[in-house]
């Protein structure tokens, strides 16, 4: 059985709509330049408030991908 080795990097996605959109946008953008993406972990969720309303959310992710 082959062993896998992973590299872990941290990325941040933002969205004015939802946490889910921030995650999907960040993963989609990372997939444009990183290959072998395998998993992610949400590390932190933050937001920005304007005039008493949530203006946007910011999600920090750890993303793991297999090394060749």
PDB file of N, CA and C in Angstrom:
ATOM      1  N   UNK A   1       0.847  -1.180   0.000  1.00  0.00           N
ATOM      2  CA  UNK A   1       0.000   0.000   0.000  1.00  0.00           C
ATOM      3  C   UNK A   1       0.893   1.244   0.000  1.00  0.00           C
ATOM      4  N   UNK A   2       0.606   2.173  -0.878  1.00  0.00           N
ATOM      5  CA  UNK A   2       1.388   3.407  -0.989  1.00  0.00           C
ATOM      6  C   UNK A   2       0.975   4.390   0.102  1.00  0.00           C
ATOM      7  N   UNK A   3       1.960   5.065   0.644  1.00  0.00           N
ATOM      8  CA  UNK A   3       1.713   6.112   1.635  1.00  0.00           C
ATOM      9  C   UNK A   3       1.555   7.442   0.902  1.00  0.00           C
ATOM     10  N   UNK A   4       0.725   8.306   1.423  1.00  0.00           N
ATOM     11  CA  UNK A   4       0.539   9.630   0.833  1.00  0.00           C
ATOM     12  C   UNK A   4       1.234  10.678   1.691  1.00  0.00           C
ATOM     13  N   UNK A   5       1.750  11.703   1.048  1.00  0.00           N
ATOM     14  CA  UNK A   5       2.328  12.852   1.736  1.00  0.00           C
ATOM     15  C   UNK A   5       1.567  14.078   1.260  1.00  0.00           C
ATOM     16  N   UNK A   6       1.171  14.907   2.210  1.00  0.00           N
ATOM     17  CA  UNK A   6       0.362  16.077   1.900  1.00  0.00           C
ATOM     18  C   UNK A   6       1.094  17.370   2.255  1.00  0.00           C
ATOM     19  N   UNK A   7       0.829  18.398   1.503  1.00  0.00           N
ATOM     20  CA  UNK A   7       1.232  19.760   1.816  1.00  0.00           C
ATOM     21  C   UNK A   7      -0.023  20.458   2.297  1.00  0.00           C
ATOM     22  N   UNK A   8       0.096  21.267   3.332  1.00  0.00           N
ATOM     23  CA  UNK A   8      -1.039  22.014   3.858  1.00  0.00           C
ATOM     24  C   UNK A   8      -0.744  23.496   3.695  1.00  0.00           C
ATOM     25  N   UNK A   9      -1.700  24.205   3.136  1.00  0.00           N
ATOM     26  CA  UNK A   9      -1.557  25.651   2.982  1.00  0.00           C
ATOM     27  C   UNK A   9      -2.830  26.319   3.486  1.00  0.00           C
ATOM     28  N   UNK A  10      -2.735  27.582   3.817  1.00  0.00           N
ATOM     29  CA  UNK A  10      -3.875  28.317   4.334  1.00  0.00           C
ATOM     30  C   UNK A  10      -4.339  29.327   3.296  1.00  0.00           C
ATOM     31  N   UNK A  11      -5.646  29.374   3.081  1.00  0.00           N
ATOM     32  CA  UNK A  11      -6.243  30.327   2.150  1.00  0.00           C
ATOM     33  C   UNK A  11      -7.425  31.003   2.838  1.00  0.00           C
ATOM     34  N   UNK A  12      -7.839  32.139   2.295  1.00  0.00           N
ATOM     35  CA  UNK A  12      -8.966  32.886   2.858  1.00  0.00           C
ATOM     36  C   UNK A  12      -9.935  33.225   1.734  1.00  0.00           C
ATOM     37  N   UNK A  13     -11.203  32.891   1.937  1.00  0.00           N
ATOM     38  CA  UNK A  13     -12.243  33.239   0.979  1.00  0.00           C
ATOM     39  C   UNK A  13     -13.205  34.237   1.594  1.00  0.00           C
ATOM     40  N   UNK A  14     -13.782  35.091   0.763  1.00  0.00           N
ATOM     41  CA  UNK A  14     -14.750  36.071   1.248  1.00  0.00           C
ATOM     42  C   UNK A  14     -16.012  36.018   0.394  1.00  0.00           C
ATOM     43  N   UNK A  15     -17.106  36.442   0.988  1.00  0.00           N
ATOM     44  CA  UNK A  15     -18.373  36.493   0.263  1.00  0.00           C
ATOM     45  C   UNK A  15     -19.310  37.475   0.953  1.00  0.00           C
ATOM     46  N   UNK A  16     -20.077  38.155   0.170  1.00  0.00           N
ATOM     47  CA  UNK A  16     -21.127  39.020   0.703  1.00  0.00           C
ATOM     48  C   UNK A  16     -22.413  38.238   0.930  1.00  0.00           C
ATOM     49  N   UNK A  17     -22.426  36.982   0.479  1.00  0.00           N
ATOM     50  CA  UNK A  17     -23.640  36.179   0.526  1.00  0.00           C
ATOM     51  C   UNK A  17     -23.672  35.188   1.690  1.00  0.00           C
ATOM     52  N   UNK A  18     -22.642  34.314   1.780  1.00  0.00           N
ATOM     53  CA  UNK A  18     -22.689  33.264   2.804  1.00  0.00           C
ATOM     54  C   UNK A  18     -21.323  32.650   3.057  1.00  0.00           C
ATOM     55  N   UNK A  19     -21.228  31.944   4.160  1.00  0.00           N
ATOM     56  CA  UNK A  19     -20.016  31.196   4.487  1.00  0.00           C
ATOM     57  C   UNK A  19     -19.763  30.138   3.415  1.00  0.00           C
ATOM     58  N   UNK A  20     -20.813  29.465   2.988  1.00  0.00           N
ATOM     59  CA  UNK A  20     -20.689  28.434   1.958  1.00  0.00           C
ATOM     60  C   UNK A  20     -20.102  29.005   0.666  1.00  0.00           C
ATOM     61  N   UNK A  21     -20.579  30.165   0.248  1.00  0.00           N
ATOM     62  CA  UNK A  21     -20.039  30.801  -0.962  1.00  0.00           C
ATOM     63  C   UNK A  21     -18.571  31.184  -0.787  1.00  0.00           C
ATOM     64  N   UNK A  22     -18.199  31.628   0.407  1.00  0.00           N
ATOM     65  CA  UNK A  22     -16.803  31.983   0.675  1.00  0.00           C
ATOM     66  C   UNK A  22     -15.911  30.747   0.574  1.00  0.00           C
ATOM     67  N   UNK A  23     -16.371  29.635   1.123  1.00  0.00           N
ATOM     68  CA  UNK A  23     -15.614  28.376   1.055  1.00  0.00           C
ATOM     69  C   UNK A  23     -15.495  27.909  -0.391  1.00  0.00           C
ATOM     70  N   UNK A  24     -16.609  27.853  -1.087  1.00  0.00           N
ATOM     71  CA  UNK A  24     -16.602  27.364  -2.473  1.00  0.00           C
ATOM     72  C   UNK A  24     -15.751  28.255  -3.383  1.00  0.00           C
ATOM     73  N   UNK A  25     -15.810  29.564  -3.175  1.00  0.00           N
ATOM     74  CA  UNK A  25     -15.002  30.478  -3.975  1.00  0.00           C
ATOM     75  C   UNK A  25     -13.513  30.283  -3.723  1.00  0.00           C
ATOM     76  N   UNK A  26     -13.142  30.112  -2.466  1.00  0.00           N
ATOM     77  CA  UNK A  26     -11.733  29.916  -2.119  1.00  0.00           C
ATOM     78  C   UNK A  26     -11.205  28.599  -2.688  1.00  0.00           C
ATOM     79  N   UNK A  27     -11.974  27.534  -2.547  1.00  0.00           N
ATOM     80  CA  UNK A  27     -11.551  26.227  -3.072  1.00  0.00           C
ATOM     81  C   UNK A  27     -11.488  26.269  -4.594  1.00  0.00           C
ATOM     82  N   UNK A  28     -12.465  26.885  -5.220  1.00  0.00           N
ATOM     83  CA  UNK A  28     -12.474  26.987  -6.682  1.00  0.00           C
ATOM     84  C   UNK A  28     -11.264  27.733  -7.213  1.00  0.00           C
ATOM     85  N   UNK A  29     -10.907  28.820  -6.561  1.00  0.00           N
ATOM     86  CA  UNK A  29      -9.739  29.606  -6.984  1.00  0.00           C
ATOM     87  C   UNK A  29      -8.452  28.829  -6.742  1.00  0.00           C
ATOM     88  N   UNK A  30      -8.351  28.166  -5.593  1.00  0.00           N
ATOM     89  CA  UNK A  30      -7.151  27.363  -5.290  1.00  0.00           C
ATOM     90  C   UNK A  30      -6.986  26.235  -6.301  1.00  0.00           C
ATOM     91  N   UNK A  31      -8.091  25.658  -6.739  1.00  0.00           N
ATOM     92  CA  UNK A  31      -8.037  24.550  -7.699  1.00  0.00           C
ATOM     93  C   UNK A  31      -7.507  24.981  -9.065  1.00  0.00           C
ATOM     94  N   UNK A  32      -7.513  26.281  -9.341  1.00  0.00           N
ATOM     95  CA  UNK A  32      -6.977  26.776 -10.616  1.00  0.00           C
ATOM     96  C   UNK A  32      -5.453  26.653 -10.678  1.00  0.00           C
ATOM     97  N   UNK A  33      -4.784  26.688  -9.523  1.00  0.00           N
ATOM     98  CA  UNK A  33      -3.319  26.653  -9.520  1.00  0.00           C
ATOM     99  C   UNK A  33      -2.722  25.483  -8.746  1.00  0.00           C
ATOM    100  N   UNK A  34      -3.489  24.858  -7.886  1.00  0.00           N
ATOM    101  CA  UNK A  34      -3.004  23.708  -7.120  1.00  0.00           C
ATOM    102  C   UNK A  34      -3.686  22.446  -7.639  1.00  0.00           C
ATOM    103  N   UNK A  35      -2.916  21.381  -7.805  1.00  0.00           N
ATOM    104  CA  UNK A  35      -3.542  20.125  -8.218  1.00  0.00           C
ATOM    105  C   UNK A  35      -3.452  19.121  -7.074  1.00  0.00           C
ATOM    106  N   UNK A  36      -4.327  18.155  -7.101  1.00  0.00           N
ATOM    107  CA  UNK A  36      -4.345  17.140  -6.062  1.00  0.00           C
ATOM    108  C   UNK A  36      -5.021  17.592  -4.777  1.00  0.00           C
ATOM    109  N   UNK A  37      -5.862  18.638  -4.848  1.00  0.00           N
ATOM    110  CA  UNK A  37      -6.585  19.057  -3.648  1.00  0.00           C
ATOM    111  C   UNK A  37      -7.385  17.883  -3.114  1.00  0.00           C
ATOM    112  N   UNK A  38      -7.306  17.673  -1.813  1.00  0.00           N
ATOM    113  CA  UNK A  38      -7.927  16.481  -1.251  1.00  0.00           C
ATOM    114  C   UNK A  38      -8.870  16.781  -0.093  1.00  0.00           C
ATOM    115  N   UNK A  39      -8.568  17.771   0.712  1.00  0.00           N
ATOM    116  CA  UNK A  39      -9.415  18.066   1.871  1.00  0.00           C
ATOM    117  C   UNK A  39      -9.245  19.515   2.303  1.00  0.00           C
ATOM    118  N   UNK A  40     -10.193  19.981   3.130  1.00  0.00           N
ATOM    119  CA  UNK A  40     -10.070  21.310   3.722  1.00  0.00           C
ATOM    120  C   UNK A  40     -10.625  21.284   5.132  1.00  0.00           C
ATOM    121  N   UNK A  41     -10.183  22.255   5.912  1.00  0.00           N
ATOM    122  CA  UNK A  41     -10.647  22.428   7.281  1.00  0.00           C
ATOM    123  C   UNK A  41     -10.922  23.913   7.495  1.00  0.00           C
ATOM    124  N   UNK A  42     -12.089  24.241   8.006  1.00  0.00           N
ATOM    125  CA  UNK A  42     -12.403  25.629   8.330  1.00  0.00           C
ATOM    126  C   UNK A  42     -11.714  25.963   9.654  1.00  0.00           C
ATOM    127  N   UNK A  43     -10.835  26.959   9.624  1.00  0.00           N
ATOM    128  CA  UNK A  43     -10.061  27.341  10.796  1.00  0.00           C
ATOM    129  C   UNK A  43     -10.721  28.508  11.521  1.00  0.00           C
ATOM    130  N   UNK A  44     -11.269  29.448  10.764  1.00  0.00           N
ATOM    131  CA  UNK A  44     -11.826  30.652  11.369  1.00  0.00           C
ATOM    132  C   UNK A  44     -12.899  31.242  10.460  1.00  0.00           C
ATOM    133  N   UNK A  45     -13.934  31.779  11.076  1.00  0.00           N
ATOM    134  CA  UNK A  45     -14.966  32.519  10.342  1.00  0.00           C
ATOM    135  C   UNK A  45     -15.071  33.897  10.987  1.00  0.00           C
ATOM    136  N   UNK A  46     -14.952  34.925  10.152  1.00  0.00           N
ATOM    137  CA  UNK A  46     -15.074  36.310  10.618  1.00  0.00           C
ATOM    138  C   UNK A  46     -16.030  37.052   9.699  1.00  0.00           C
ATOM    139  N   UNK A  47     -16.428  38.209  10.114  1.00  0.00           N
ATOM    140  CA  UNK A  47     -17.310  39.013   9.275  1.00  0.00           C
ATOM    141  C   UNK A  47     -17.084  40.493   9.467  1.00  0.00           C
ATOM    142  N   UNK A  48     -17.643  41.229   8.542  1.00  0.00           N
ATOM    143  CA  UNK A  48     -17.565  42.689   8.568  1.00  0.00           C
ATOM    144  C   UNK A  48     -18.985  43.229   8.677  1.00  0.00           C
ATOM    145  N   UNK A  49     -19.152  44.201   9.558  1.00  0.00           N
ATOM    146  CA  UNK A  49     -20.475  44.792   9.792  1.00  0.00           C
ATOM    147  C   UNK A  49     -20.479  46.224   9.269  1.00  0.00           C
ATOM    148  N   UNK A  50     -21.517  46.542   8.501  1.00  0.00           N
ATOM    149  CA  UNK A  50     -21.731  47.910   8.026  1.00  0.00           C
ATOM    150  C   UNK A  50     -23.170  48.305   8.330  1.00  0.00           C
ATOM    151  N   UNK A  51     -23.334  49.410   8.995  1.00  0.00           N
ATOM    152  CA  UNK A  51     -24.654  49.942   9.325  1.00  0.00           C
ATOM    153  C   UNK A  51     -25.549  48.904   9.997  1.00  0.00           C
ATOM    154  N   UNK A  52     -24.967  48.142  10.921  1.00  0.00           N
ATOM    155  CA  UNK A  52     -25.740  47.166  11.681  1.00  0.00           C
ATOM    156  C   UNK A  52     -26.087  45.890  10.949  1.00  0.00           C
ATOM    157  N   UNK A  53     -25.540  45.682   9.762  1.00  0.00           N
ATOM    158  CA  UNK A  53     -25.821  44.486   8.967  1.00  0.00           C
ATOM    159  C   UNK A  53     -24.518  43.781   8.601  1.00  0.00           C
ATOM    160  N   UNK A  54     -24.604  42.485   8.384  1.00  0.00           N
ATOM    161  CA  UNK A  54     -23.436  41.737   7.926  1.00  0.00           C
ATOM    162  C   UNK A  54     -23.153  42.133   6.485  1.00  0.00           C
ATOM    163  N   UNK A  55     -21.968  42.700   6.256  1.00  0.00           N
ATOM    164  CA  UNK A  55     -21.588  43.141   4.914  1.00  0.00           C
ATOM    165  C   UNK A  55     -20.927  42.015   4.136  1.00  0.00           C
ATOM    166  N   UNK A  56     -20.054  41.261   4.795  1.00  0.00           N
ATOM    167  CA  UNK A  56     -19.451  40.094   4.164  1.00  0.00           C
ATOM    168  C   UNK A  56     -18.816  39.210   5.231  1.00  0.00           C
ATOM    169  N   UNK A  57     -18.569  37.964   4.841  1.00  0.00           N
ATOM    170  CA  UNK A  57     -17.904  37.014   5.729  1.00  0.00           C
ATOM    171  C   UNK A  57     -16.548  36.661   5.145  1.00  0.00           C
ATOM    172  N   UNK A  58     -15.644  36.289   6.024  1.00  0.00           N
ATOM    173  CA  UNK A  58     -14.298  35.893   5.636  1.00  0.00           C
ATOM    174  C   UNK A  58     -14.028  34.546   6.312  1.00  0.00           C
ATOM    175  N   UNK A  59     -13.644  33.556   5.516  1.00  0.00           N
ATOM    176  CA  UNK A  59     -13.419  32.203   6.027  1.00  0.00           C
ATOM    177  C   UNK A  59     -11.979  31.801   5.761  1.00  0.00           C
ATOM    178  N   UNK A  60     -11.264  31.438   6.818  1.00  0.00           N
ATOM    179  CA  UNK A  60      -9.891  30.952   6.694  1.00  0.00           C
ATOM    180  C   UNK A  60      -9.939  29.434   6.644  1.00  0.00           C
ATOM    181  N   UNK A  61      -9.269  28.865   5.634  1.00  0.00           N
ATOM    182  CA  UNK A  61      -9.268  27.416   5.425  1.00  0.00           C
ATOM    183  C   UNK A  61      -7.849  26.879   5.401  1.00  0.00           C
ATOM    184  N   UNK A  62      -7.667  25.691   5.937  1.00  0.00           N
ATOM    185  CA  UNK A  62      -6.453  24.927   5.694  1.00  0.00           C
ATOM    186  C   UNK A  62      -6.824  23.943   4.585  1.00  0.00           C
ATOM    187  N   UNK A  63      -6.004  23.885   3.547  1.00  0.00           N
ATOM    188  CA  UNK A  63      -6.280  23.023   2.403  1.00  0.00           C
ATOM    189  C   UNK A  63      -5.123  22.045   2.261  1.00  0.00           C
ATOM    190  N   UNK A  64      -5.453  20.773   2.131  1.00  0.00           N
ATOM    191  CA  UNK A  64      -4.426  19.753   1.955  1.00  0.00           C
ATOM    192  C   UNK A  64      -4.439  19.210   0.542  1.00  0.00           C
ATOM    193  N   UNK A  65      -3.240  19.021  -0.012  1.00  0.00           N
ATOM    194  CA  UNK A  65      -3.132  18.426  -1.341  1.00  0.00           C
ATOM    195  C   UNK A  65      -1.957  17.465  -1.369  1.00  0.00           C
ATOM    196  N   UNK A  66      -2.108  16.418  -2.165  1.00  0.00           N
ATOM    197  CA  UNK A  66      -1.077  15.381  -2.267  1.00  0.00           C
ATOM    198  C   UNK A  66       0.130  15.889  -3.020  1.00  0.00           C
ATOM    199  N   UNK A  67       1.297  15.560  -2.518  1.00  0.00           N
ATOM    200  CA  UNK A  67       2.526  15.858  -3.234  1.00  0.00           C
ATOM    201  C   UNK A  67       2.782  14.765  -4.251  1.00  0.00           C
ATOM    202  N   UNK A  68       3.323  15.145  -5.411  1.00  0.00           N
ATOM    203  CA  UNK A  68       3.630  14.173  -6.460  1.00  0.00           C
ATOM    204  C   UNK A  68       4.747  13.253  -6.012  1.00  0.00           C
TER     205      UNK A  68
END
